[in-house]
Amino acid sequence: MSEFKPILAIVVPCYNEELCVSSTVDKLLKVISELVNKNKISEKSYIYLVDDGSADNTWNIICDMHKNCSSVKGLKFIRNFGNQKALIAGYEAVRNIGCDCAVSIDADLQQDEWAIEKFIDKFTDGADIVSGIRNSRKTDSFFKKTTAILFYTLMNILGAKIPMNHSDYRLVSKRALDIMEQYPEKYMFLRGFFNEVGLKTSYVNFDVKPRMAGESKFNFIKLMGLALNGITSFSIVPLRIISVLGFLMALFGFVVGAETIIEKIFFNNTPNGWATTIILLCFFGGIQICCLGIIGEYVGQVYREVKGRPRYIKETELK
Ligand code: UDP
Ligand code: MG
C-alpha cells in the first residue's frame, strides 16, 4: 500500500432532497470512515453538498449536519440553476477548500456508494478521471432508457466519444479540476468535457438502485436541455450536415428541372400534378425550418455564452 493518502471530497448536488439528504450523508460518512480505516484516504476527507436552490427543508438539514460534523460542508444557490451548475460549483468549491480528488454522486444515492473504493484504487494507480459506468438501466423508465441510448449514439456519431451508460458519478483528480478552471464556458457539459480533455481515464462499473425517496428532479424539458447543450457544446457536425443537405436538395431540384425540360423538348410531355408540388413544397419547407432550428440552437449557445453571466450565484456557504 502506498504511503500517499489522498484527501477525498464527495460532491453531492441536492435539489429538494429533504427526504434523502441526511441518510445519504450518513452512508457517505460510513464510506469515508471505512476508507480511512483501510488507509486508502486521508482523515481530512469530507462531503460537500450543493443545494441547488431547494424550496424545501434541504438546506436546514445540511446546516444541522454541518454543526454536528465538520466534515459535512456545503453551499446554497440563490435559486435553481440545474444539476450541471451544482456539480461545477461543487468542484470549484472543493478545489478551493483543498482536496486531491473529488467524487460526485447523486443525493438519492441511486449509485452504489461502495464503488467509491474502486474509484480511489484506480486514482491511486494513476488515473486522473475515473468514470462510473452503469451496469444496466433497469431502474430507468422505458422513455428515459430509449432517449438515453439515442442521445449517446448521436453524440458518438457527432464525434464526442462519451461511453454508453456514462453518468455523472465519477472521480476527478485535483489536476483535472485545475484544468477545468481554465475553461471559461458557462454552460459546460461535464460528461463531454472530462472525456475530451485527454487525461488518463479509467472506468468502474456500478449498480444502479431505485431512488431511495422522493421523485426524480429531471423532467422531459430539463433532459432535452441537457442533451441539446451537450450536442451544441461539443460538435458542429449538425451544421455541416445542414450544408450537405442544402447541397443535396439543390442537386435534386436541378435534376428534376433538367428532366422536366428534356421531357418537354423531346417528348412534348408537360409536367402535371399539384399534389407533387404541394408535397415537395411542404417537405423541403419542413427541412429548411428544421435546419434553421438547428442553426438557432448554436446561435442560442453563442448568445448565452457571450453575455458572460455568472454560472451561478451563491446565497450562503458553510465554511
Ligand atoms: N439535481 C439538482 N438540480 C436539479 C435537478 C437535479 O441538483 O435541477 C440533483 C438531484 O438532487 C440529484 C441529482 O441531481 O442529486 C440527480 O437527480 P435525480 O436523481 O432527480 O435524477 P435521475 O436520477 O432521475 O436522473
Ligand atoms: Mg436519481
mmCIF file of C-alpha atoms and ligand atoms in Angstrom:
data_model
loop_
_atom_site.group_PDB
_atom_site.id
_atom_site.type_symbol
_atom_site.label_atom_id
_atom_site.label_comp_id
_atom_site.label_asym_id
_atom_site.label_seq_id
_atom_site.Cartn_x
_atom_site.Cartn_y
_atom_site.Cartn_z
ATOM 1 C CA MET A 1 0.000 0.000 0.000
ATOM 2 C CA SER A 2 1.345 3.378 -0.945
ATOM 3 C CA GLU A 3 2.023 5.994 1.717
ATOM 4 C CA PHE A 4 0.069 8.671 -0.130
ATOM 5 C CA LYS A 5 -3.374 9.084 1.395
ATOM 6 C CA PRO A 6 -5.427 11.439 -0.793
ATOM 7 C CA ILE A 7 -7.949 13.863 0.618
ATOM 8 C CA LEU A 8 -11.269 12.852 -0.907
ATOM 9 C CA ALA A 9 -14.108 15.335 -1.355
ATOM 10 C CA ILE A 10 -17.524 13.886 -2.164
ATOM 11 C CA VAL A 11 -19.657 16.382 -4.075
ATOM 12 C CA VAL A 12 -23.421 15.946 -3.838
ATOM 13 C CA PRO A 13 -25.870 18.144 -5.785
ATOM 14 C CA CYS A 14 -29.186 18.414 -3.927
ATOM 15 C CA TYR A 15 -32.436 19.824 -5.205
ATOM 16 C CA ASN A 16 -35.438 19.393 -2.914
ATOM 17 C CA GLU A 17 -33.887 16.305 -1.355
ATOM 18 C CA GLU A 18 -35.132 16.701 2.250
ATOM 19 C CA LEU A 19 -36.213 13.056 2.248
ATOM 20 C CA CYS A 20 -32.823 11.686 1.195
ATOM 21 C CA VAL A 21 -30.070 14.032 2.254
ATOM 22 C CA SER A 22 -29.475 13.027 5.877
ATOM 23 C CA SER A 23 -29.429 9.287 5.257
ATOM 24 C CA THR A 24 -27.213 9.870 2.205
ATOM 25 C CA VAL A 25 -24.726 11.818 4.307
ATOM 26 C CA ASP A 26 -24.722 9.059 6.962
ATOM 27 C CA LYS A 27 -23.969 6.426 4.341
ATOM 28 C CA LEU A 28 -21.241 8.521 2.729
ATOM 29 C CA LEU A 29 -19.636 9.214 6.124
ATOM 30 C CA LYS A 30 -19.558 5.443 6.640
ATOM 31 C CA VAL A 31 -17.782 5.000 3.308
ATOM 32 C CA ILE A 32 -15.277 7.700 4.254
ATOM 33 C CA SER A 33 -14.544 6.190 7.682
ATOM 34 C CA GLU A 34 -14.170 2.712 6.166
ATOM 35 C CA LEU A 35 -11.697 4.005 3.580
ATOM 36 C CA VAL A 36 -9.814 5.947 6.253
ATOM 37 C CA ASN A 37 -9.585 2.735 8.316
ATOM 38 C CA LYS A 38 -8.235 0.899 5.306
ATOM 39 C CA ASN A 39 -5.599 3.646 4.955
ATOM 40 C CA LYS A 40 -6.821 4.453 1.467
ATOM 41 C CA ILE A 41 -7.767 8.098 2.058
ATOM 42 C CA SER A 42 -6.859 10.879 4.448
ATOM 43 C CA GLU A 43 -8.948 11.533 7.567
ATOM 44 C CA LYS A 44 -9.326 15.097 6.263
ATOM 45 C CA SER A 45 -11.721 13.792 3.589
ATOM 46 C CA TYR A 46 -15.151 15.429 3.549
ATOM 47 C CA ILE A 47 -18.571 15.688 1.956
ATOM 48 C CA TYR A 48 -19.613 18.807 0.051
ATOM 49 C CA LEU A 49 -23.331 19.351 -0.532
ATOM 50 C CA VAL A 50 -24.537 21.885 -3.076
ATOM 51 C CA ASP A 51 -28.114 22.948 -2.502
ATOM 52 C CA ASP A 52 -29.388 23.905 -5.953
ATOM 53 C CA GLY A 53 -31.959 26.406 -4.700
ATOM 54 C CA SER A 54 -34.215 23.902 -2.936
ATOM 55 C CA ALA A 55 -37.613 25.177 -1.830
ATOM 56 C CA ASP A 56 -37.928 22.555 0.917
ATOM 57 C CA ASN A 57 -36.022 21.877 4.116
ATOM 58 C CA THR A 58 -32.841 20.550 2.471
ATOM 59 C CA TRP A 59 -30.617 23.482 3.420
ATOM 60 C CA ASN A 60 -31.677 23.474 7.093
ATOM 61 C CA ILE A 61 -30.866 19.777 7.290
ATOM 62 C CA ILE A 62 -27.450 20.410 5.716
ATOM 63 C CA CYS A 63 -26.743 23.242 8.209
ATOM 64 C CA ASP A 64 -27.673 20.987 11.145
ATOM 65 C CA MET A 65 -25.391 18.230 9.906
ATOM 66 C CA HIS A 66 -22.566 20.732 9.447
ATOM 67 C CA LYS A 67 -22.963 21.857 13.072
ATOM 68 C CA ASN A 68 -22.591 18.277 14.289
ATOM 69 C CA CYS A 69 -19.834 17.215 11.962
ATOM 70 C CA SER A 70 -17.214 19.487 10.425
ATOM 71 C CA SER A 71 -16.587 17.092 7.542
ATOM 72 C CA VAL A 72 -20.008 17.971 6.163
ATOM 73 C CA LYS A 73 -19.697 21.232 4.239
ATOM 74 C CA GLY A 74 -21.776 22.916 1.595
ATOM 75 C CA LEU A 75 -23.196 25.910 -0.175
ATOM 76 C CA LYS A 76 -26.611 27.076 -1.250
ATOM 77 C CA PHE A 77 -27.553 28.665 -4.578
ATOM 78 C CA ILE A 78 -29.819 31.665 -4.595
ATOM 79 C CA ARG A 79 -32.173 29.793 -6.983
ATOM 80 C CA ASN A 80 -32.284 26.595 -9.004
ATOM 81 C CA PHE A 81 -29.503 26.599 -11.616
ATOM 82 C CA GLY A 82 -29.646 22.938 -12.614
ATOM 83 C CA ASN A 83 -27.670 19.843 -11.762
ATOM 84 C CA GLN A 84 -24.662 20.626 -14.012
ATOM 85 C CA LYS A 85 -24.136 24.021 -12.400
ATOM 86 C CA ALA A 86 -24.460 22.481 -8.947
ATOM 87 C CA LEU A 87 -21.760 19.960 -9.855
ATOM 88 C CA ILE A 88 -19.494 22.662 -11.280
ATOM 89 C CA ALA A 89 -19.967 24.775 -8.137
ATOM 90 C CA GLY A 90 -19.127 21.739 -6.010
ATOM 91 C CA TYR A 91 -15.969 21.004 -7.987
ATOM 92 C CA GLU A 92 -14.865 24.641 -7.773
ATOM 93 C CA ALA A 93 -15.545 24.810 -4.051
ATOM 94 C CA VAL A 94 -13.654 21.642 -3.152
ATOM 95 C CA ARG A 95 -10.750 22.720 -5.348
ATOM 96 C CA ASN A 96 -10.549 25.944 -3.337
ATOM 97 C CA ILE A 97 -11.003 24.257 0.049
ATOM 98 C CA GLY A 98 -8.393 21.685 -0.903
ATOM 99 C CA CYS A 99 -8.590 18.050 -1.968
ATOM 100 C CA ASP A 100 -6.598 15.550 -4.018
ATOM 101 C CA CYS A 101 -9.613 14.078 -5.727
ATOM 102 C CA ALA A 102 -13.363 14.654 -5.865
ATOM 103 C CA VAL A 103 -16.155 12.155 -6.422
ATOM 104 C CA SER A 104 -19.604 13.356 -7.496
ATOM 105 C CA ILE A 105 -22.655 11.311 -6.563
ATOM 106 C CA ASP A 106 -26.424 11.942 -6.601
ATOM 107 C CA ALA A 107 -28.247 12.870 -3.414
ATOM 108 C CA ASP A 108 -30.687 9.981 -3.835
ATOM 109 C CA LEU A 109 -27.697 7.604 -3.790
ATOM 110 C CA GLN A 110 -29.007 5.633 -6.756
ATOM 111 C CA GLN A 111 -25.375 4.860 -7.475
ATOM 112 C CA ASP A 112 -23.717 2.236 -5.336
ATOM 113 C CA GLU A 113 -21.675 4.332 -2.891
ATOM 114 C CA TRP A 114 -19.262 1.477 -2.151
ATOM 115 C CA ALA A 115 -17.912 1.742 -5.698
ATOM 116 C CA ILE A 116 -16.024 4.806 -4.381
ATOM 117 C CA GLU A 117 -13.401 2.393 -3.074
ATOM 118 C CA LYS A 118 -12.746 1.155 -6.622
ATOM 119 C CA PHE A 119 -12.590 4.782 -7.808
ATOM 120 C CA ILE A 120 -9.913 5.509 -5.214
ATOM 121 C CA ASP A 121 -7.943 2.392 -6.184
ATOM 122 C CA LYS A 122 -7.880 3.492 -9.823
ATOM 123 C CA PHE A 123 -6.905 7.012 -8.754
ATOM 124 C CA THR A 124 -4.015 5.703 -6.642
ATOM 125 C CA ASP A 125 -2.975 3.667 -9.688
ATOM 126 C CA GLY A 126 -2.577 6.909 -11.618
ATOM 127 C CA ALA A 127 -5.914 7.713 -13.266
ATOM 128 C CA ASP A 128 -6.921 11.382 -13.330
ATOM 129 C CA ILE A 129 -10.509 10.630 -14.184
ATOM 130 C CA VAL A 130 -12.482 7.584 -13.168
ATOM 131 C CA SER A 131 -15.868 7.369 -14.858
ATOM 132 C CA GLY A 132 -18.719 5.375 -13.419
ATOM 133 C CA ILE A 133 -20.481 3.185 -15.974
ATOM 134 C CA ARG A 134 -23.915 1.823 -15.089
ATOM 135 C CA ASN A 135 -24.246 -1.932 -15.241
ATOM 136 C CA SER A 136 -27.787 -1.599 -16.519
ATOM 137 C CA ARG A 137 -30.581 0.896 -16.848
ATOM 138 C CA LYS A 138 -33.228 -1.305 -15.333
ATOM 139 C CA THR A 139 -34.325 1.362 -12.842
ATOM 140 C CA ASP A 140 -34.973 3.862 -15.649
ATOM 141 C CA SER A 141 -38.329 4.228 -17.356
ATOM 142 C CA PHE A 142 -38.674 2.937 -20.932
ATOM 143 C CA PHE A 143 -38.749 6.532 -22.154
ATOM 144 C CA LYS A 144 -35.572 7.543 -20.319
ATOM 145 C CA LYS A 145 -33.768 4.389 -21.437
ATOM 146 C CA THR A 146 -34.645 4.933 -25.094
ATOM 147 C CA THR A 147 -33.811 8.641 -25.099
ATOM 148 C CA ALA A 148 -30.511 7.980 -23.310
ATOM 149 C CA ILE A 149 -29.469 5.342 -25.858
ATOM 150 C CA LEU A 150 -30.459 7.691 -28.687
ATOM 151 C CA PHE A 151 -28.511 10.549 -27.121
ATOM 152 C CA TYR A 152 -25.272 8.617 -26.593
ATOM 153 C CA THR A 153 -25.453 7.062 -30.071
ATOM 154 C CA LEU A 154 -25.994 10.515 -31.566
ATOM 155 C CA MET A 155 -23.140 12.033 -29.530
ATOM 156 C CA ASN A 156 -20.782 9.311 -30.723
ATOM 157 C CA ILE A 157 -21.813 9.787 -34.355
ATOM 158 C CA LEU A 158 -21.232 13.517 -33.907
ATOM 159 C CA GLY A 159 -17.746 12.941 -32.621
ATOM 160 C CA ALA A 160 -17.989 13.402 -28.827
ATOM 161 C CA LYS A 161 -16.823 9.991 -27.684
ATOM 162 C CA ILE A 162 -18.839 9.517 -24.499
ATOM 163 C CA PRO A 163 -19.218 5.918 -23.367
ATOM 164 C CA MET A 164 -22.725 4.482 -23.368
ATOM 165 C CA ASN A 165 -24.310 4.336 -19.888
ATOM 166 C CA HIS A 166 -21.986 7.042 -18.665
ATOM 167 C CA SER A 167 -23.149 9.014 -15.647
ATOM 168 C CA ASP A 168 -22.172 11.958 -13.514
ATOM 169 C CA TYR A 169 -20.826 9.504 -10.929
ATOM 170 C CA ARG A 170 -17.103 9.992 -11.360
ATOM 171 C CA LEU A 171 -13.832 10.752 -9.662
ATOM 172 C CA VAL A 172 -11.695 13.634 -10.884
ATOM 173 C CA SER A 173 -8.219 14.487 -9.690
ATOM 174 C CA LYS A 174 -7.025 17.868 -8.472
ATOM 175 C CA ARG A 175 -5.211 18.141 -11.794
ATOM 176 C CA ALA A 176 -8.470 17.713 -13.726
ATOM 177 C CA LEU A 177 -10.102 20.360 -11.508
ATOM 178 C CA ASP A 178 -7.226 22.745 -12.233
ATOM 179 C CA ILE A 179 -7.691 22.213 -15.962
ATOM 180 C CA MET A 180 -11.435 22.797 -15.594
ATOM 181 C CA GLU A 181 -10.672 26.236 -14.174
ATOM 182 C CA GLN A 182 -9.079 27.164 -17.486
ATOM 183 C CA TYR A 183 -12.302 26.543 -19.396
ATOM 184 C CA PRO A 184 -14.343 29.721 -19.272
ATOM 185 C CA GLU A 185 -17.514 28.265 -20.811
ATOM 186 C CA LYS A 186 -20.567 28.953 -18.709
ATOM 187 C CA TYR A 187 -22.706 26.102 -19.978
ATOM 188 C CA MET A 188 -20.129 23.405 -19.605
ATOM 189 C CA PHE A 189 -21.289 19.855 -20.375
ATOM 190 C CA LEU A 190 -19.263 17.905 -17.828
ATOM 191 C CA ARG A 191 -19.610 14.429 -19.357
ATOM 192 C CA GLY A 192 -18.218 15.711 -22.630
ATOM 193 C CA PHE A 193 -15.573 17.896 -21.011
ATOM 194 C CA PHE A 194 -13.948 15.188 -18.872
ATOM 195 C CA ASN A 195 -13.893 12.817 -21.837
ATOM 196 C CA GLU A 196 -12.376 15.381 -24.148
ATOM 197 C CA VAL A 197 -9.544 16.783 -22.055
ATOM 198 C CA GLY A 198 -7.317 13.771 -22.693
ATOM 199 C CA LEU A 199 -6.328 12.936 -19.121
ATOM 200 C CA LYS A 200 -5.759 9.309 -18.174
ATOM 201 C CA THR A 201 -9.221 7.811 -17.709
ATOM 202 C CA SER A 202 -10.333 4.582 -16.077
ATOM 203 C CA TYR A 203 -13.779 3.061 -15.794
ATOM 204 C CA VAL A 204 -15.608 1.443 -12.914
ATOM 205 C CA ASN A 205 -18.900 -0.420 -13.294
ATOM 206 C CA PHE A 206 -21.539 0.132 -10.672
ATOM 207 C CA ASP A 207 -25.084 -0.986 -9.944
ATOM 208 C CA VAL A 208 -27.989 1.416 -10.041
ATOM 209 C CA LYS A 209 -30.609 1.231 -7.319
ATOM 210 C CA PRO A 210 -34.092 2.730 -7.363
ATOM 211 C CA ARG A 211 -34.389 6.248 -5.901
ATOM 212 C CA MET A 212 -34.487 5.955 -2.081
ATOM 213 C CA ALA A 213 -37.207 8.579 -1.558
ATOM 214 C CA GLY A 214 -38.895 11.446 -3.366
ATOM 215 C CA GLU A 215 -39.209 11.863 -7.103
ATOM 216 C CA SER A 216 -36.796 12.330 -9.975
ATOM 217 C CA LYS A 217 -35.892 16.002 -10.327
ATOM 218 C CA PHE A 218 -35.395 15.693 -14.056
ATOM 219 C CA ASN A 219 -38.361 16.281 -16.306
ATOM 220 C CA PHE A 220 -38.513 15.972 -20.082
ATOM 221 C CA ILE A 221 -37.655 19.660 -20.656
ATOM 222 C CA LYS A 222 -34.579 19.514 -18.367
ATOM 223 C CA LEU A 223 -33.347 16.334 -20.058
ATOM 224 C CA MET A 224 -33.838 17.845 -23.525
ATOM 225 C CA GLY A 225 -31.968 20.961 -22.396
ATOM 226 C CA LEU A 226 -29.080 18.841 -21.133
ATOM 227 C CA ALA A 227 -28.937 16.834 -24.354
ATOM 228 C CA LEU A 228 -29.082 19.900 -26.612
ATOM 229 C CA ASN A 229 -26.410 21.639 -24.544
ATOM 230 C CA GLY A 230 -24.284 18.501 -24.826
ATOM 231 C CA ILE A 231 -24.579 18.474 -28.599
ATOM 232 C CA THR A 232 -24.076 22.187 -29.215
ATOM 233 C CA SER A 233 -21.138 22.366 -26.770
ATOM 234 C CA PHE A 234 -19.246 19.507 -28.338
ATOM 235 C CA SER A 235 -19.985 19.201 -32.006
ATOM 236 C CA ILE A 236 -20.515 21.342 -35.072
ATOM 237 C CA VAL A 237 -21.246 18.283 -37.208
ATOM 238 C CA PRO A 238 -25.008 19.149 -37.322
ATOM 239 C CA LEU A 239 -24.101 22.443 -39.021
ATOM 240 C CA ARG A 240 -22.037 20.573 -41.615
ATOM 241 C CA ILE A 241 -24.886 18.135 -42.182
ATOM 242 C CA ILE A 242 -27.110 21.125 -42.942
ATOM 243 C CA SER A 243 -24.685 22.350 -45.608
ATOM 244 C CA VAL A 244 -24.583 18.907 -47.218
ATOM 245 C CA LEU A 245 -28.363 18.635 -47.021
ATOM 246 C CA GLY A 246 -28.735 22.022 -48.711
ATOM 247 C CA PHE A 247 -26.407 20.922 -51.481
ATOM 248 C CA LEU A 248 -28.289 17.649 -51.995
ATOM 249 C CA MET A 249 -31.627 19.475 -52.115
ATOM 250 C CA ALA A 250 -30.305 21.878 -54.734
ATOM 251 C CA LEU A 251 -28.945 18.936 -56.727
ATOM 252 C CA PHE A 252 -32.307 17.216 -56.567
ATOM 253 C CA GLY A 253 -34.041 20.378 -57.787
ATOM 254 C CA PHE A 254 -31.573 20.667 -60.665
ATOM 255 C CA VAL A 255 -32.037 17.042 -61.745
ATOM 256 C CA VAL A 256 -35.844 17.275 -61.623
ATOM 257 C CA GLY A 257 -35.688 20.576 -63.552
ATOM 258 C CA ALA A 258 -33.453 19.074 -66.226
ATOM 259 C CA GLU A 259 -35.696 16.057 -66.539
ATOM 260 C CA THR A 260 -38.746 18.306 -66.981
ATOM 261 C CA ILE A 261 -37.079 20.314 -69.755
ATOM 262 C CA ILE A 262 -35.946 17.148 -71.564
ATOM 263 C CA GLU A 263 -39.440 15.661 -71.334
ATOM 264 C CA LYS A 264 -40.899 18.859 -72.803
ATOM 265 C CA ILE A 265 -38.386 19.213 -75.653
ATOM 266 C CA PHE A 266 -38.100 15.602 -76.764
ATOM 267 C CA PHE A 267 -41.412 14.022 -75.739
ATOM 268 C CA ASN A 268 -43.648 17.083 -75.514
ATOM 269 C CA ASN A 269 -44.815 15.966 -72.042
ATOM 270 C CA THR A 270 -45.956 18.822 -69.844
ATOM 271 C CA PRO A 271 -45.471 18.016 -66.171
ATOM 272 C CA ASN A 272 -48.675 17.973 -64.142
ATOM 273 C CA GLY A 273 -49.758 17.344 -60.609
ATOM 274 C CA TRP A 274 -50.430 19.949 -57.998
ATOM 275 C CA ALA A 275 -50.123 17.251 -55.373
ATOM 276 C CA THR A 276 -46.456 16.696 -56.203
ATOM 277 C CA THR A 277 -45.800 20.417 -55.965
ATOM 278 C CA ILE A 278 -47.512 20.755 -52.597
ATOM 279 C CA ILE A 279 -45.810 17.658 -51.170
ATOM 280 C CA LEU A 280 -42.364 18.842 -52.272
ATOM 281 C CA LEU A 281 -43.069 22.342 -51.002
ATOM 282 C CA CYS A 282 -44.053 21.083 -47.560
ATOM 283 C CA PHE A 283 -41.231 18.546 -47.437
ATOM 284 C CA PHE A 284 -38.471 20.956 -48.322
ATOM 285 C CA GLY A 285 -40.078 23.773 -46.350
ATOM 286 C CA GLY A 286 -40.079 21.478 -43.316
ATOM 287 C CA ILE A 287 -36.445 20.531 -43.787
ATOM 288 C CA GLN A 288 -35.498 24.191 -44.114
ATOM 289 C CA ILE A 289 -37.264 25.217 -40.919
ATOM 290 C CA CYS A 290 -35.756 22.245 -39.097
ATOM 291 C CA CYS A 291 -32.279 23.300 -40.293
ATOM 292 C CA LEU A 292 -32.965 26.864 -39.174
ATOM 293 C CA GLY A 293 -33.884 25.441 -35.770
ATOM 294 C CA ILE A 294 -30.565 23.589 -35.537
ATOM 295 C CA ILE A 295 -28.634 26.706 -36.516
ATOM 296 C CA GLY A 296 -30.761 28.563 -33.969
ATOM 297 C CA GLU A 297 -29.592 26.202 -31.221
ATOM 298 C CA TYR A 298 -25.995 27.148 -31.959
ATOM 299 C CA VAL A 299 -26.839 30.843 -32.154
ATOM 300 C CA GLY A 300 -28.580 30.443 -28.803
ATOM 301 C CA GLN A 301 -25.494 28.787 -27.342
ATOM 302 C CA VAL A 302 -23.309 31.668 -28.568
ATOM 303 C CA TYR A 303 -25.841 34.170 -27.233
ATOM 304 C CA ARG A 304 -25.858 32.595 -23.767
ATOM 305 C CA GLU A 305 -22.086 32.373 -23.617
ATOM 306 C CA VAL A 306 -21.356 35.817 -24.985
ATOM 307 C CA LYS A 307 -23.435 37.547 -22.323
ATOM 308 C CA GLY A 308 -20.894 36.234 -19.844
ATOM 309 C CA ARG A 309 -23.318 35.995 -16.945
ATOM 310 C CA PRO A 310 -22.059 34.149 -13.874
ATOM 311 C CA ARG A 311 -22.574 30.380 -13.907
ATOM 312 C CA TYR A 312 -24.410 30.511 -10.610
ATOM 313 C CA ILE A 313 -24.952 32.793 -7.628
ATOM 314 C CA LYS A 314 -24.266 31.604 -4.094
ATOM 315 C CA GLU A 315 -26.583 32.558 -1.290
ATOM 316 C CA THR A 316 -24.617 31.117 1.634
ATOM 317 C CA GLU A 317 -21.618 28.944 2.122
ATOM 318 C CA LEU A 318 -20.689 26.807 5.132
ATOM 319 C CA LYS A 319 -17.042 27.185 5.983
HETATM 320 N N1 UDP B 1 -30.451 17.902 -9.148
HETATM 321 C C1 UDP B 1 -30.010 19.207 -8.977
HETATM 322 N N2 UDP B 1 -30.662 20.214 -9.646
HETATM 323 C C2 UDP B 1 -31.722 19.977 -10.481
HETATM 324 C C3 UDP B 1 -32.129 18.642 -10.675
HETATM 325 C C4 UDP B 1 -31.474 17.631 -10.007
HETATM 326 O O1 UDP B 1 -29.058 19.463 -8.231
HETATM 327 O O2 UDP B 1 -32.257 20.937 -11.041
HETATM 328 C C5 UDP B 1 -29.752 16.817 -8.427
HETATM 329 C C6 UDP B 1 -30.654 15.915 -7.610
HETATM 330 O O3 UDP B 1 -30.886 16.449 -6.312
HETATM 331 C C7 UDP B 1 -29.848 14.647 -7.558
HETATM 332 C C8 UDP B 1 -29.148 14.639 -8.910
HETATM 333 O O4 UDP B 1 -29.173 15.984 -9.376
HETATM 334 O O5 UDP B 1 -28.857 14.669 -6.564
HETATM 335 C C9 UDP B 1 -29.814 13.706 -9.891
HETATM 336 O O6 UDP B 1 -31.191 13.992 -9.945
HETATM 337 P P1 UDP B 1 -32.305 12.868 -9.948
HETATM 338 O O7 UDP B 1 -31.933 11.752 -9.025
HETATM 339 O O8 UDP B 1 -33.618 13.516 -9.694
HETATM 340 O O9 UDP B 1 -32.212 12.406 -11.462
HETATM 341 P P2 UDP B 1 -32.390 10.942 -12.048
HETATM 342 O O10 UDP B 1 -31.648 10.002 -11.159
HETATM 343 O O11 UDP B 1 -33.831 10.697 -12.060
HETATM 344 O O12 UDP B 1 -31.776 11.065 -13.407
HETATM 345 MG MG MG B 2 -31.702 9.826 -9.184
#
